[in-house]
Amino acid sequence: MVTFTRERSEAGVTERLFDLTVAGERVPAVIWSPEGAKTPRPLILMGHGGSQHKKIGTLAARARQYAQRLGYATLAIDAPGHGDRISREQAEKLAKEVGDRVRGVGGTGGPSAEMLKTMAERTQRAVPEWKDALDAAQSLEFVGSGGPVGYWGVSMGTAIGVPFVASEPRIKCAVFGLAGLRPGAAAFEQAANAIHIPVEFVFQWEDAVAPRETGIALFNAFGSKEKTMHINPGAHVEIPNFEGGSWQAFYVRHLGVAKEHARAAA
Amino acid sequence: MVTFTRERSEAGVTERLFDLTVAGERVPAVIWSPEGAKTPRPLILMGHGGSQHKKIGTLAARARQYAQRLGYATLAIDAPGHGDRISREQAEKLAKEVGDRVRGVGGTGGPSAEMLKTMAERTQRAVPEWKDALDAAQSLEFVGSGGPVGYWGVSMGTAIGVPFVASEPRIKCAVFGLAGLRPGAAAFEQAANAIHIPVEFVFQWEDAVAPRETGIALFNAFGSKEKTMHINPGAHVEIPNFEGGSWQAFYVRHLGVAKEHARAAA
């Protein structure tokens, strides 16, 4: 049973906080849905980026828009070592480290062996956390089980999302991006190969974190028959706004809209 | 003055045929617009592919949709050596040749020197034809001069479209695709460099006509600050249907909609 720790509504959207316990650790979660929703609807899982948290502005804004426009529910959780799972001092240190990487400070030679180890451990913990969070969301009357589920996550949200989505048959389509497949990343490559759902993959052409050839290698690795790669000029944090419109169209195409919105649109 | 040779309306869309004379040669043209339109509106120029003609099914269907949904006018002309400018026998021979190339029959080594010469001559003739056709369209009361103009053309529509758009300041945004920049194609590269308007570039990852590296080279060559490349799996003629939705969103973003549609949407 899910116990909400906080609940507030604004502009027709209700935001509810709750905590999961996974492998003995608290995992803070948030779910947005149309105010007053009581019946099943499409669900989006949104994985935040490195140094960010479950309620980061861009993610929360999209979740609210999806609730208002499409009647969707959107679930987000703090990744291991992120958000409410670390202290403010730790978060500030992390933001500086990630900011340096994104700006290419220290070169683009790729992550160190220590970073790769940290990232692998984080993903290993994050995948079961996402599964438990999805179980919890589907136990809610305004989400329901058996409804269509989509995933969204770029950068660290792709690093975690690819192995998660590969192992989670409930997910029907996924947006990934801002990440690449480096030579030797065999487990990540196998996970990408194992994904067969429709994928929209957004990539920045001057990304200091993911060189062009690694982005194309990851696109090639996805096992999906329907997969599309959107390349735009600019740095890691410069995805053009219009890609947001493309993500929305992608979800509507594959997940439909909530029943009450289908009636309104008809 | 434009004299229409045929005019018919269906499902709220009027299709009008007319002829231009450019450098002593007849250039057959067609323009679609909302039935009863009398005031200026956005105009799309659509360049058909090799062996096709100005009223090819996919192109005409899109023109009709744009008229119905957005209130646009759409102009198409037969390219040199295409459509009503050649005999039925010539058209059948051309369709076979292009079909073989698209299916990779004869290898993907690129066009022969003779083909390159034919293509260069065709482009050289097509550019002034497009300019005259645009002049003619803008003299019509239901198009008007000074309104926003977009270009759409993939494959041969890009081979001709890139030099045309590079030299035509009236065009505000362009969809290109299914074409690449081969080493040594200096004039084509210069034209791509000279384009600074927003570009959406659609590319098929298993295109027998345009190898991957040439597609990426063409994307890189566009001088535009806003440019986006959409890569999808499959062969030359297998652009997924959802790209059509993306083109429509692209034009709406950059050209707006016709006044009467803006009122309806408000």
Short mmCIF file of C-alpha atoms in Angstrom, two decimals:
data_model
loop_
_atom_site.label_atom_id
_atom_site.label_comp_id
_atom_site.label_asym_id
_atom_site.label_seq_id
_atom_site.Cartn_x
_atom_site.Cartn_y
_atom_site.Cartn_z
CA MET A 1 0.00 0.00 0.00
CA VAL A 2 1.21 3.46 -0.90
CA THR A 3 1.09 6.14 1.80
CA PHE A 4 1.40 9.68 0.51
CA THR A 5 3.58 11.96 2.64
CA ARG A 6 2.41 15.13 0.92
CA GLU A 7 -0.25 16.03 -1.60
CA ARG A 8 -1.05 19.30 -3.32
CA SER A 9 -3.02 20.40 -6.36
CA GLU A 10 -2.40 23.33 -8.67
CA ALA A 11 -3.80 24.23 -12.10
CA GLY A 12 -5.69 20.95 -12.37
CA VAL A 13 -2.71 18.74 -11.51
CA THR A 14 -2.18 16.83 -8.25
CA GLU A 15 1.37 16.11 -7.08
CA ARG A 16 1.80 13.38 -4.49
CA LEU A 17 5.01 12.39 -2.68
CA PHE A 18 5.64 8.94 -1.26
CA ASP A 19 8.54 6.80 -0.11
CA LEU A 20 9.49 3.30 -1.15
CA THR A 21 11.86 1.03 0.75
CA VAL A 22 14.02 -1.02 -1.61
CA ALA A 23 16.85 -3.24 -0.34
CA GLY A 24 16.61 -1.46 3.02
CA GLU A 25 16.98 2.00 1.57
CA ARG A 26 14.45 4.82 1.32
CA VAL A 27 13.62 5.79 -2.28
CA PRO A 28 11.65 9.07 -2.47
CA ALA A 29 9.06 9.15 -5.26
CA VAL A 30 6.60 11.63 -6.77
CA ILE A 31 3.57 11.08 -8.98
CA TRP A 32 1.64 13.72 -10.91
CA SER A 33 -1.88 13.15 -12.25
CA PRO A 34 -4.95 15.16 -13.28
CA GLU A 35 -6.76 16.50 -10.21
CA GLY A 36 -9.65 14.24 -9.28
CA ALA A 37 -8.45 11.32 -11.46
CA LYS A 38 -9.90 8.00 -10.28
CA THR A 39 -9.61 5.66 -13.26
CA PRO A 40 -6.65 4.00 -15.08
CA ARG A 41 -4.62 6.06 -17.52
CA PRO A 42 -1.29 6.01 -19.39
CA LEU A 43 1.76 6.31 -17.13
CA ILE A 44 5.13 7.87 -17.95
CA LEU A 45 8.23 7.03 -15.90
CA MET A 46 10.71 9.90 -15.99
CA GLY A 47 14.34 9.31 -15.08
CA HIS A 48 16.21 12.50 -14.17
CA GLY A 49 19.77 13.35 -15.22
CA GLY A 50 23.02 13.21 -13.26
CA SER A 51 23.11 15.64 -10.27
CA GLN A 52 19.39 16.40 -10.77
CA HIS A 53 16.45 15.09 -8.71
CA LYS A 54 12.93 13.72 -9.18
CA LYS A 55 11.27 17.16 -9.23
CA ILE A 56 13.75 19.04 -11.42
CA GLY A 57 12.00 21.93 -13.23
CA THR A 58 11.98 20.64 -16.82
CA LEU A 59 10.79 17.19 -15.77
CA ALA A 60 8.05 18.49 -13.46
CA ALA A 61 6.85 20.94 -16.11
CA ARG A 62 6.49 18.15 -18.65
CA ALA A 63 4.68 15.93 -16.14
CA ARG A 64 2.18 18.74 -15.45
CA GLN A 65 1.64 19.39 -19.17
CA TYR A 66 1.02 15.68 -19.82
CA ALA A 67 -1.56 15.61 -17.01
CA GLN A 68 -3.32 18.70 -18.36
CA ARG A 69 -3.17 17.91 -22.07
CA LEU A 70 -3.29 14.11 -22.19
CA GLY A 71 -4.62 13.02 -18.78
CA TYR A 72 -1.41 11.07 -18.10
CA ALA A 73 0.11 10.14 -14.75
CA THR A 74 3.89 10.64 -14.46
CA LEU A 75 6.15 8.94 -11.91
CA ALA A 76 9.67 10.02 -10.95
CA ILE A 77 12.07 8.76 -8.27
CA ASP A 78 15.37 10.05 -6.90
CA ALA A 79 18.19 7.96 -8.40
CA PRO A 80 20.72 6.37 -6.01
CA GLY A 81 23.01 9.07 -4.65
CA HIS A 82 20.69 11.87 -5.82
CA GLY A 83 17.94 14.22 -4.60
CA ASP A 84 16.63 13.61 -1.09
CA ARG A 85 18.97 10.64 -0.74
CA ILE A 86 22.00 12.89 -0.20
CA SER A 87 22.76 16.01 1.82
CA ARG A 88 22.71 19.51 0.37
CA GLU A 89 26.55 19.60 0.55
CA GLN A 90 26.82 16.32 -1.36
CA ALA A 91 24.32 17.59 -3.95
CA GLU A 92 26.36 20.76 -4.50
CA LYS A 93 29.58 18.78 -4.93
CA LEU A 94 27.84 16.44 -7.38
CA ALA A 95 26.36 19.34 -9.37
CA LYS A 96 29.85 20.82 -9.78
CA GLU A 97 31.34 17.50 -10.93
CA VAL A 98 28.57 16.84 -13.44
CA GLY A 99 28.63 20.46 -14.61
CA ASP A 100 32.36 20.17 -15.34
CA ARG A 101 31.83 16.98 -17.36
CA VAL A 102 28.95 18.50 -19.35
CA ARG A 103 31.08 21.56 -20.19
CA GLY A 104 33.95 19.32 -21.23
CA VAL A 105 36.23 20.45 -18.37
CA GLY A 106 38.98 17.83 -18.04
CA GLY A 107 38.56 16.71 -21.66
CA THR A 108 36.18 14.29 -23.34
CA GLY A 109 38.30 11.18 -22.94
CA GLY A 110 35.42 9.45 -21.26
CA PRO A 111 34.72 8.45 -17.68
CA SER A 112 37.51 7.19 -15.43
CA ALA A 113 37.57 3.59 -14.18
CA GLU A 114 36.33 4.85 -10.80
CA MET A 115 33.41 6.70 -12.41
CA LEU A 116 32.50 3.65 -14.48
CA LYS A 117 32.39 1.56 -11.28
CA THR A 118 30.18 4.15 -9.54
CA MET A 119 27.85 4.30 -12.55
CA ALA A 120 27.57 0.50 -12.79
CA GLU A 121 26.73 0.20 -9.08
CA ARG A 122 24.17 3.00 -9.39
CA THR A 123 22.42 1.30 -12.31
CA GLN A 124 22.43 -2.06 -10.49
CA ARG A 125 20.59 -0.45 -7.59
CA ALA A 126 18.33 1.76 -9.70
CA VAL A 127 16.75 -1.00 -11.82
CA PRO A 128 14.97 -2.83 -8.92
CA GLU A 129 13.99 0.56 -7.46
CA TRP A 130 12.24 1.48 -10.70
CA LYS A 131 10.46 -1.89 -10.77
CA ASP A 132 9.17 -1.41 -7.21
CA ALA A 133 8.15 2.16 -8.00
CA LEU A 134 6.22 0.95 -11.06
CA ASP A 135 4.50 -1.73 -8.92
CA ALA A 136 3.51 0.96 -6.40
CA ALA A 137 2.18 3.32 -9.09
CA GLN A 138 0.13 0.55 -10.72
CA SER A 139 -1.48 -0.23 -7.34
CA LEU A 140 -3.06 3.25 -7.36
CA GLU A 141 -6.66 3.50 -8.62
CA PHE A 142 -5.82 6.48 -10.88
CA VAL A 143 -3.04 4.51 -12.66
CA GLY A 144 -4.10 0.86 -12.57
CA SER A 145 -2.23 -2.19 -13.76
CA GLY A 146 -2.25 -3.28 -17.36
CA GLY A 147 -2.39 0.25 -18.75
CA PRO A 148 0.18 1.57 -21.24
CA VAL A 149 3.51 2.66 -19.72
CA GLY A 150 6.22 4.75 -21.37
CA TYR A 151 9.72 5.71 -20.24
CA TRP A 152 11.55 9.02 -20.61
CA GLY A 153 15.13 9.60 -19.56
CA VAL A 154 18.17 11.29 -21.13
CA SER A 155 21.82 11.33 -20.01
CA MET A 156 21.89 9.41 -16.68
CA GLY A 157 18.21 8.70 -17.37
CA THR A 158 19.40 6.70 -20.39
CA ALA A 159 22.34 5.09 -18.58
CA ILE A 160 19.85 3.72 -16.04
CA GLY A 161 16.89 3.54 -18.39
CA VAL A 162 18.37 1.24 -21.04
CA PRO A 163 19.01 -1.70 -18.65
CA PHE A 164 15.73 -0.98 -16.84
CA VAL A 165 13.61 -0.84 -19.99
CA ALA A 166 15.37 -3.92 -21.42
CA SER A 167 14.26 -5.93 -18.36
CA GLU A 168 10.75 -4.48 -17.93
CA PRO A 169 8.07 -5.87 -20.27
CA ARG A 170 5.42 -3.44 -18.98
CA ILE A 171 7.09 -0.54 -20.82
CA LYS A 172 5.74 -0.01 -24.35
CA CYS A 173 7.90 2.82 -25.71
CA ALA A 174 10.88 4.89 -24.58
CA VAL A 175 12.58 8.23 -25.15
CA PHE A 176 16.34 8.11 -24.58
CA GLY A 177 19.14 10.53 -25.39
CA LEU A 178 22.32 12.44 -24.54
CA ALA A 179 24.25 9.21 -24.13
CA GLY A 180 26.43 6.91 -26.19
CA LEU A 181 27.78 3.40 -26.39
CA ARG A 182 31.51 3.37 -25.70
CA PRO A 183 33.69 0.49 -26.95
CA GLY A 184 33.84 -2.23 -24.32
CA ALA A 185 30.53 -1.37 -22.61
CA ALA A 186 29.29 -4.92 -23.23
CA ALA A 187 26.49 -5.03 -20.63
CA PHE A 188 25.04 -1.72 -21.85
CA GLU A 189 25.25 -2.90 -25.46
CA GLN A 190 23.46 -6.15 -24.62
CA ALA A 191 20.71 -4.22 -22.85
CA ALA A 192 20.26 -1.93 -25.89
CA ASN A 193 20.14 -5.01 -28.16
CA ALA A 194 17.40 -6.49 -25.94
CA ILE A 195 15.11 -3.45 -26.40
CA HIS A 196 12.50 -4.04 -29.10
CA ILE A 197 9.89 -1.38 -28.31
CA PRO A 198 9.66 1.91 -30.27
CA VAL A 199 12.48 4.27 -29.27
CA GLU A 200 12.99 7.98 -29.91
CA PHE A 201 16.64 8.87 -29.32
CA VAL A 202 17.64 12.54 -29.06
CA PHE A 203 21.28 13.45 -29.47
CA GLN A 204 23.32 16.67 -29.30
CA TRP A 205 25.98 16.93 -31.97
CA GLU A 206 28.51 18.84 -29.82
CA ASP A 207 27.94 16.86 -26.61
CA ALA A 208 31.10 16.85 -24.45
CA VAL A 209 29.81 13.78 -22.58
CA ALA A 210 28.84 11.60 -25.57
CA PRO A 211 30.98 11.81 -28.73
CA ARG A 212 29.11 11.52 -32.06
CA GLU A 213 30.31 8.02 -32.92
CA THR A 214 29.14 6.69 -29.53
CA GLY A 215 25.69 8.17 -30.10
CA ILE A 216 25.40 6.51 -33.49
CA ALA A 217 26.68 3.24 -31.99
CA LEU A 218 23.95 3.34 -29.32
CA PHE A 219 21.28 4.10 -31.93
CA ASN A 220 22.56 1.16 -34.00
CA ALA A 221 22.54 -1.11 -30.91
CA PHE A 222 18.83 -0.69 -30.13
CA GLY A 223 17.02 -3.86 -31.22
CA SER A 224 13.84 -1.96 -32.08
CA LYS A 225 12.31 -2.09 -35.53
CA GLU A 226 10.87 1.39 -34.95
CA LYS A 227 13.65 3.65 -33.71
CA THR A 228 14.41 7.22 -34.69
CA MET A 229 17.44 9.38 -33.90
CA HIS A 230 17.08 13.16 -33.71
CA ILE A 231 20.39 14.99 -34.03
CA ASN A 232 20.59 18.69 -33.16
CA PRO A 233 23.54 21.08 -33.00
CA GLY A 234 24.77 22.20 -29.61
CA ALA A 235 25.96 21.01 -26.23
CA HIS A 236 24.63 18.43 -23.75
CA VAL A 237 22.16 20.79 -22.08
CA GLU A 238 20.92 22.44 -25.29
CA ILE A 239 18.16 20.13 -26.56
CA PRO A 240 15.86 22.44 -28.60
CA ASN A 241 12.41 23.07 -27.13
CA PHE A 242 10.68 21.63 -30.18
CA GLU A 243 11.89 18.14 -29.25
CA GLY A 244 9.40 18.34 -26.37
CA GLY A 245 6.60 18.48 -28.92
CA SER A 246 8.05 15.45 -30.66
CA TRP A 247 8.15 13.45 -27.39
CA GLN A 248 4.51 14.27 -26.72
CA ALA A 249 3.49 13.16 -30.23
CA PHE A 250 5.54 9.95 -29.74
CA TYR A 251 3.74 9.07 -26.49
CA VAL A 252 0.30 9.87 -27.91
CA ARG A 253 1.08 7.65 -30.91
CA HIS A 254 2.09 4.69 -28.76
CA LEU A 255 0.16 5.10 -25.48
CA GLY A 256 -2.93 7.02 -26.59
CA VAL A 257 -4.49 9.53 -24.19
CA ALA A 258 -6.55 9.11 -21.02
CA LYS A 259 -10.19 8.13 -21.58
CA GLU A 260 -11.60 11.51 -20.54
CA HIS A 261 -9.24 13.26 -22.99
CA ALA A 262 -10.15 10.86 -25.80
CA ARG A 263 -13.77 11.89 -25.28
CA ALA A 264 -12.83 15.57 -25.28
CA ALA A 265 -10.82 15.16 -28.50
CA ALA A 266 -13.55 13.17 -30.28
CA MET B 1 -0.66 36.85 -65.28
CA VAL B 2 -1.45 33.25 -64.46
CA THR B 3 -4.02 31.47 -66.65
CA PHE B 4 -5.38 28.29 -65.15
CA THR B 5 -5.81 25.44 -67.62
CA ARG B 6 -7.93 23.33 -65.26
CA GLU B 7 -9.55 23.87 -61.90
CA ARG B 8 -11.45 21.47 -59.66
CA SER B 9 -12.49 21.37 -56.02
CA GLU B 10 -12.94 18.39 -53.74
CA ALA B 11 -13.32 18.05 -49.96
CA GLY B 12 -12.74 21.78 -49.46
CA VAL B 13 -9.54 21.94 -51.52
CA THR B 14 -9.16 23.54 -54.94
CA GLU B 15 -6.52 22.23 -57.34
CA ARG B 16 -5.49 24.49 -60.20
CA LEU B 17 -3.17 23.64 -63.10
CA PHE B 18 -1.20 26.23 -65.04
CA ASP B 19 1.81 26.41 -67.34
CA LEU B 20 4.89 28.56 -67.10
CA THR B 21 7.28 29.26 -69.94
CA VAL B 22 10.88 29.39 -68.71
CA ALA B 23 13.83 29.70 -71.11
CA GLY B 24 11.47 28.81 -73.95
CA GLU B 25 10.24 25.61 -72.37
CA ARG B 26 6.83 24.76 -70.94
CA VAL B 27 6.88 24.03 -67.18
CA PRO B 28 3.60 22.50 -65.96
CA ALA B 29 2.59 23.60 -62.46
CA VAL B 30 -0.15 22.85 -59.92
CA ILE B 31 -1.33 24.79 -56.89
CA TRP B 32 -3.63 23.56 -54.13
CA SER B 33 -5.45 25.90 -51.74
CA PRO B 34 -8.52 25.93 -49.50
CA GLU B 35 -11.69 26.25 -51.58
CA GLY B 36 -12.85 29.85 -51.71
CA ALA B 37 -9.54 31.26 -50.43
CA LYS B 38 -9.09 34.92 -51.41
CA THR B 39 -6.49 36.30 -48.97
CA PRO B 40 -2.74 35.73 -48.49
CA ARG B 41 -1.58 32.58 -46.67
CA PRO B 42 1.57 30.51 -46.08
CA LEU B 43 2.88 28.76 -49.19
CA ILE B 44 4.77 25.46 -49.41
CA LEU B 45 6.83 24.59 -52.48
CA MET B 46 7.05 20.82 -52.93
CA GLY B 47 9.76 19.31 -55.10
CA HIS B 48 9.00 15.75 -56.23
CA GLY B 49 11.50 12.88 -56.38
CA GLY B 50 13.32 11.35 -59.34
CA SER B 51 10.96 9.68 -61.88
CA GLN B 52 7.93 11.15 -60.05
CA HIS B 53 5.80 14.14 -61.10
CA LYS B 54 4.15 17.22 -59.61
CA LYS B 55 0.94 15.40 -58.61
CA ILE B 56 2.44 12.19 -57.21
CA GLY B 57 0.11 10.66 -54.59
CA THR B 58 2.05 11.30 -51.38
CA LEU B 59 2.82 14.90 -52.35
CA ALA B 60 -0.75 15.71 -53.42
CA ALA B 61 -2.16 14.10 -50.25
CA ARG B 62 0.06 16.28 -48.07
CA ALA B 63 -0.87 19.40 -50.04
CA ARG B 64 -4.57 18.65 -49.52
CA GLN B 65 -4.07 18.03 -45.79
CA TYR B 66 -2.17 21.30 -45.39
CA ALA B 67 -4.99 23.18 -47.12
CA GLN B 68 -7.62 21.53 -44.92
CA ARG B 69 -5.79 21.65 -41.60
CA LEU B 70 -3.64 24.79 -41.87
CA GLY B 71 -5.15 26.81 -44.71
CA TYR B 72 -1.88 26.63 -46.68
CA ALA B 73 -1.38 26.89 -50.42
CA THR B 74 1.04 24.35 -51.94
CA LEU B 75 2.82 24.69 -55.27
CA ALA B 76 4.48 21.89 -57.27
CA ILE B 77 6.07 21.84 -60.72
CA ASP B 78 7.31 19.07 -62.99
CA ALA B 79 11.11 18.94 -62.80
CA PRO B 80 13.08 19.04 -66.07
CA GLY B 81 12.73 15.69 -67.84
CA HIS B 82 9.81 14.63 -65.62
CA GLY B 83 6.01 14.45 -65.55
CA ASP B 84 4.18 16.11 -68.43
CA ARG B 85 7.51 17.22 -69.90
CA ILE B 86 8.27 13.70 -71.19
CA SER B 87 6.33 10.98 -73.00
CA ARG B 88 4.76 7.99 -71.24
CA GLU B 89 7.48 5.74 -72.70
CA GLN B 90 10.24 8.01 -71.39
CA ALA B 91 8.56 8.12 -67.98
CA GLU B 92 8.42 4.32 -67.80
CA LYS B 93 12.09 4.01 -68.73
CA LEU B 94 13.00 6.63 -66.10
CA ALA B 95 10.92 4.89 -63.42
CA LYS B 96 12.79 1.65 -64.07
CA GLU B 97 16.20 3.34 -63.88
CA VAL B 98 15.40 5.19 -60.65
CA GLY B 99 13.75 2.07 -59.18
CA ASP B 100 16.93 0.10 -59.81
CA ARG B 101 19.06 2.75 -58.11
CA VAL B 102 16.75 2.95 -55.08
CA ARG B 103 16.85 -0.85 -54.70
CA GLY B 104 20.63 -0.81 -54.97
CA VAL B 105 20.67 -2.72 -58.27
CA GLY B 106 24.10 -2.13 -59.80
CA GLY B 107 25.71 -1.38 -56.43
CA THR B 108 25.90 1.75 -54.30
CA GLY B 109 29.13 3.07 -55.76
CA GLY B 110 27.41 6.33 -56.54
CA PRO B 111 26.23 7.94 -59.75
CA SER B 112 28.25 7.61 -62.95
CA ALA B 113 29.94 10.61 -64.55
CA GLU B 114 27.14 10.70 -67.13
CA MET B 115 24.46 10.70 -64.42
CA LEU B 116 26.26 13.45 -62.51
CA LYS B 117 26.31 15.58 -65.70
CA THR B 118 22.56 14.97 -66.28
CA MET B 119 21.79 15.85 -62.65
CA ALA B 120 23.87 19.04 -62.75
CA GLU B 121 22.16 20.20 -65.95
CA ARG B 122 18.74 19.39 -64.49
CA THR B 123 19.43 21.44 -61.36
CA GLN B 124 20.75 24.34 -63.42
CA ARG B 125 17.47 24.46 -65.32
CA ALA B 126 15.24 23.73 -62.33
CA VAL B 127 16.38 26.63 -60.14
CA PRO B 128 15.14 29.46 -62.41
CA GLU B 129 11.96 27.45 -63.07
CA TRP B 130 11.23 27.35 -59.34
CA LYS B 131 11.87 31.09 -59.04
CA ASP B 132 9.44 31.86 -61.86
CA ALA B 133 6.88 29.48 -60.37
CA LEU B 134 7.19 31.22 -57.00
CA ASP B 135 6.74 34.62 -58.70
CA ALA B 136 3.59 33.31 -60.41
CA ALA B 137 2.17 31.87 -57.18
CA GLN B 138 2.81 35.09 -55.27
CA SER B 139 0.90 37.05 -57.95
CA LEU B 140 -2.28 35.13 -56.99
CA GLU B 141 -4.65 36.87 -54.55
CA PHE B 142 -4.98 33.72 -52.41
CA VAL B 143 -1.18 33.51 -51.92
CA GLY B 144 0.11 37.06 -52.06
CA SER B 145 3.67 38.33 -51.91
CA GLY B 146 5.52 38.80 -48.68
CA GLY B 147 3.85 35.87 -46.94
CA PRO B 148 5.84 33.04 -45.36
CA VAL B 149 7.16 30.40 -47.79
CA GLY B 150 8.52 26.95 -46.94
CA TYR B 151 10.19 24.30 -49.10
CA TRP B 152 9.75 20.52 -49.00
CA GLY B 153 11.72 18.10 -51.16
CA VAL B 154 13.52 14.80 -50.54
CA SER B 155 15.81 12.79 -52.85
CA MET B 156 15.85 14.68 -56.18
CA GLY B 157 13.75 17.29 -54.34
CA THR B 158 16.84 17.88 -52.18
CA ALA B 159 19.33 17.69 -55.07
CA ILE B 160 17.40 20.54 -56.73
CA GLY B 161 16.12 22.11 -53.52
CA VAL B 162 19.46 22.82 -51.83
CA PRO B 163 20.81 25.09 -54.62
CA PHE B 164 17.34 26.62 -55.09
CA VAL B 165 16.76 27.38 -51.41
CA ALA B 166 20.34 28.68 -51.03
CA SER B 167 19.64 31.28 -53.71
CA GLU B 168 16.05 32.21 -52.75
CA PRO B 169 15.66 34.60 -49.81
CA ARG B 170 11.85 34.31 -49.82
CA ILE B 171 12.05 30.79 -48.35
CA LYS B 172 11.95 30.75 -44.55
CA CYS B 173 12.39 27.05 -43.69
CA ALA B 174 13.00 23.79 -45.54
CA VAL B 175 12.53 20.03 -45.22
CA PHE B 176 15.19 18.03 -47.05
CA GLY B 177 16.14 14.36 -47.00
CA LEU B 178 17.12 11.07 -48.65
CA ALA B 179 20.28 12.62 -50.07
CA GLY B 180 23.90 12.98 -49.16
CA LEU B 181 27.00 15.03 -49.83
CA ARG B 182 29.55 12.98 -51.76
CA PRO B 183 33.25 13.90 -51.66
CA GLY B 184 34.04 16.32 -54.49
CA ALA B 185 30.50 17.73 -54.85
CA ALA B 186 31.85 21.23 -54.24
CA ALA B 187 28.95 23.24 -55.71
CA PHE B 188 26.38 21.27 -53.71
CA GLU B 189 28.44 21.69 -50.54
CA GLN B 190 28.72 25.45 -51.08
CA ALA B 191 24.96 25.68 -51.57
CA ALA B 192 24.35 23.74 -48.32
CA ASN B 193 26.81 26.03 -46.50
CA ALA B 194 24.88 29.05 -47.80
CA ILE B 195 21.59 27.88 -46.25
CA HIS B 196 20.91 29.55 -42.89
CA ILE B 197 17.17 29.01 -42.43
CA PRO B 198 15.76 26.24 -40.15
CA VAL B 199 16.16 22.82 -41.79
CA GLU B 200 14.61 19.45 -40.96
CA PHE B 201 16.61 16.69 -42.66
CA VAL B 202 15.12 13.19 -42.82
CA PHE B 203 17.45 10.29 -43.58
CA GLN B 204 17.03 6.54 -44.08
CA TRP B 205 19.79 4.47 -42.46
CA GLU B 206 19.81 1.72 -45.14
CA ASP B 207 19.44 4.01 -48.16
CA ALA B 208 21.05 2.46 -51.26
CA VAL B 209 21.21 5.89 -52.91
CA ALA B 210 22.78 7.87 -50.05
CA PRO B 211 25.34 6.12 -47.80
CA ARG B 212 25.25 7.04 -44.08
CA GLU B 213 28.45 9.08 -44.08
CA THR B 214 27.20 11.21 -46.99
CA GLY B 215 23.97 11.95 -45.12
CA ILE B 216 25.88 13.07 -42.05
CA ALA B 217 28.21 15.13 -44.25
CA LEU B 218 25.22 16.95 -45.79
CA PHE B 219 23.69 17.58 -42.35
CA ASN B 220 27.04 18.99 -41.20
CA ALA B 221 27.28 21.17 -44.32
CA PHE B 222 24.01 23.07 -43.73
CA GLY B 223 24.91 26.54 -42.45
CA SER B 224 21.74 26.75 -40.35
CA LYS B 225 21.85 27.35 -36.62
CA GLU B 226 18.57 25.42 -36.28
CA LYS B 227 18.90 22.13 -38.12
CA THR B 228 17.75 18.71 -37.06
CA MET B 229 18.47 15.30 -38.61
CA HIS B 230 15.95 12.47 -38.23
CA ILE B 231 17.46 9.05 -38.87
CA ASN B 232 15.17 6.04 -39.32
CA PRO B 233 15.94 2.43 -40.21
CA GLY B 234 15.02 1.18 -43.66
CA ALA B 235 15.46 1.84 -47.36
CA HIS B 236 15.09 4.98 -49.51
CA VAL B 237 11.33 4.70 -49.95
CA GLU B 238 10.56 3.71 -46.34
CA ILE B 239 10.28 7.03 -44.47
CA PRO B 240 7.95 6.25 -41.52
CA ASN B 241 4.53 7.90 -41.64
CA PHE B 242 5.12 9.72 -38.36
CA GLU B 243 7.70 11.96 -40.05
CA GLY B 244 4.76 13.56 -41.85
CA GLY B 245 3.47 14.76 -38.48
CA SER B 246 6.88 16.18 -37.71
CA TRP B 247 7.01 18.11 -41.01
CA GLN B 248 3.60 19.63 -40.31
CA ALA B 249 4.69 20.72 -36.82
CA PHE B 250 7.89 22.17 -38.34
CA TYR B 251 5.96 24.30 -40.84
CA VAL B 252 3.43 25.47 -38.24
CA ARG B 253 6.32 26.47 -35.97
CA HIS B 254 8.04 28.55 -38.65
CA LEU B 255 5.25 29.70 -40.99
CA GLY B 256 2.23 29.80 -38.69
CA VAL B 257 -1.20 28.96 -40.11
CA ALA B 258 -3.58 30.86 -42.41
CA LYS B 259 -5.52 33.69 -40.77
CA GLU B 260 -8.85 31.88 -40.86
CA HIS B 261 -7.28 28.84 -39.18
CA ALA B 262 -5.62 30.98 -36.51
CA ARG B 263 -9.07 32.30 -35.67
CA ALA B 264 -10.51 28.79 -35.56
CA ALA B 265 -7.68 27.60 -33.29
CA ALA B 266 -7.97 30.58 -30.92
#
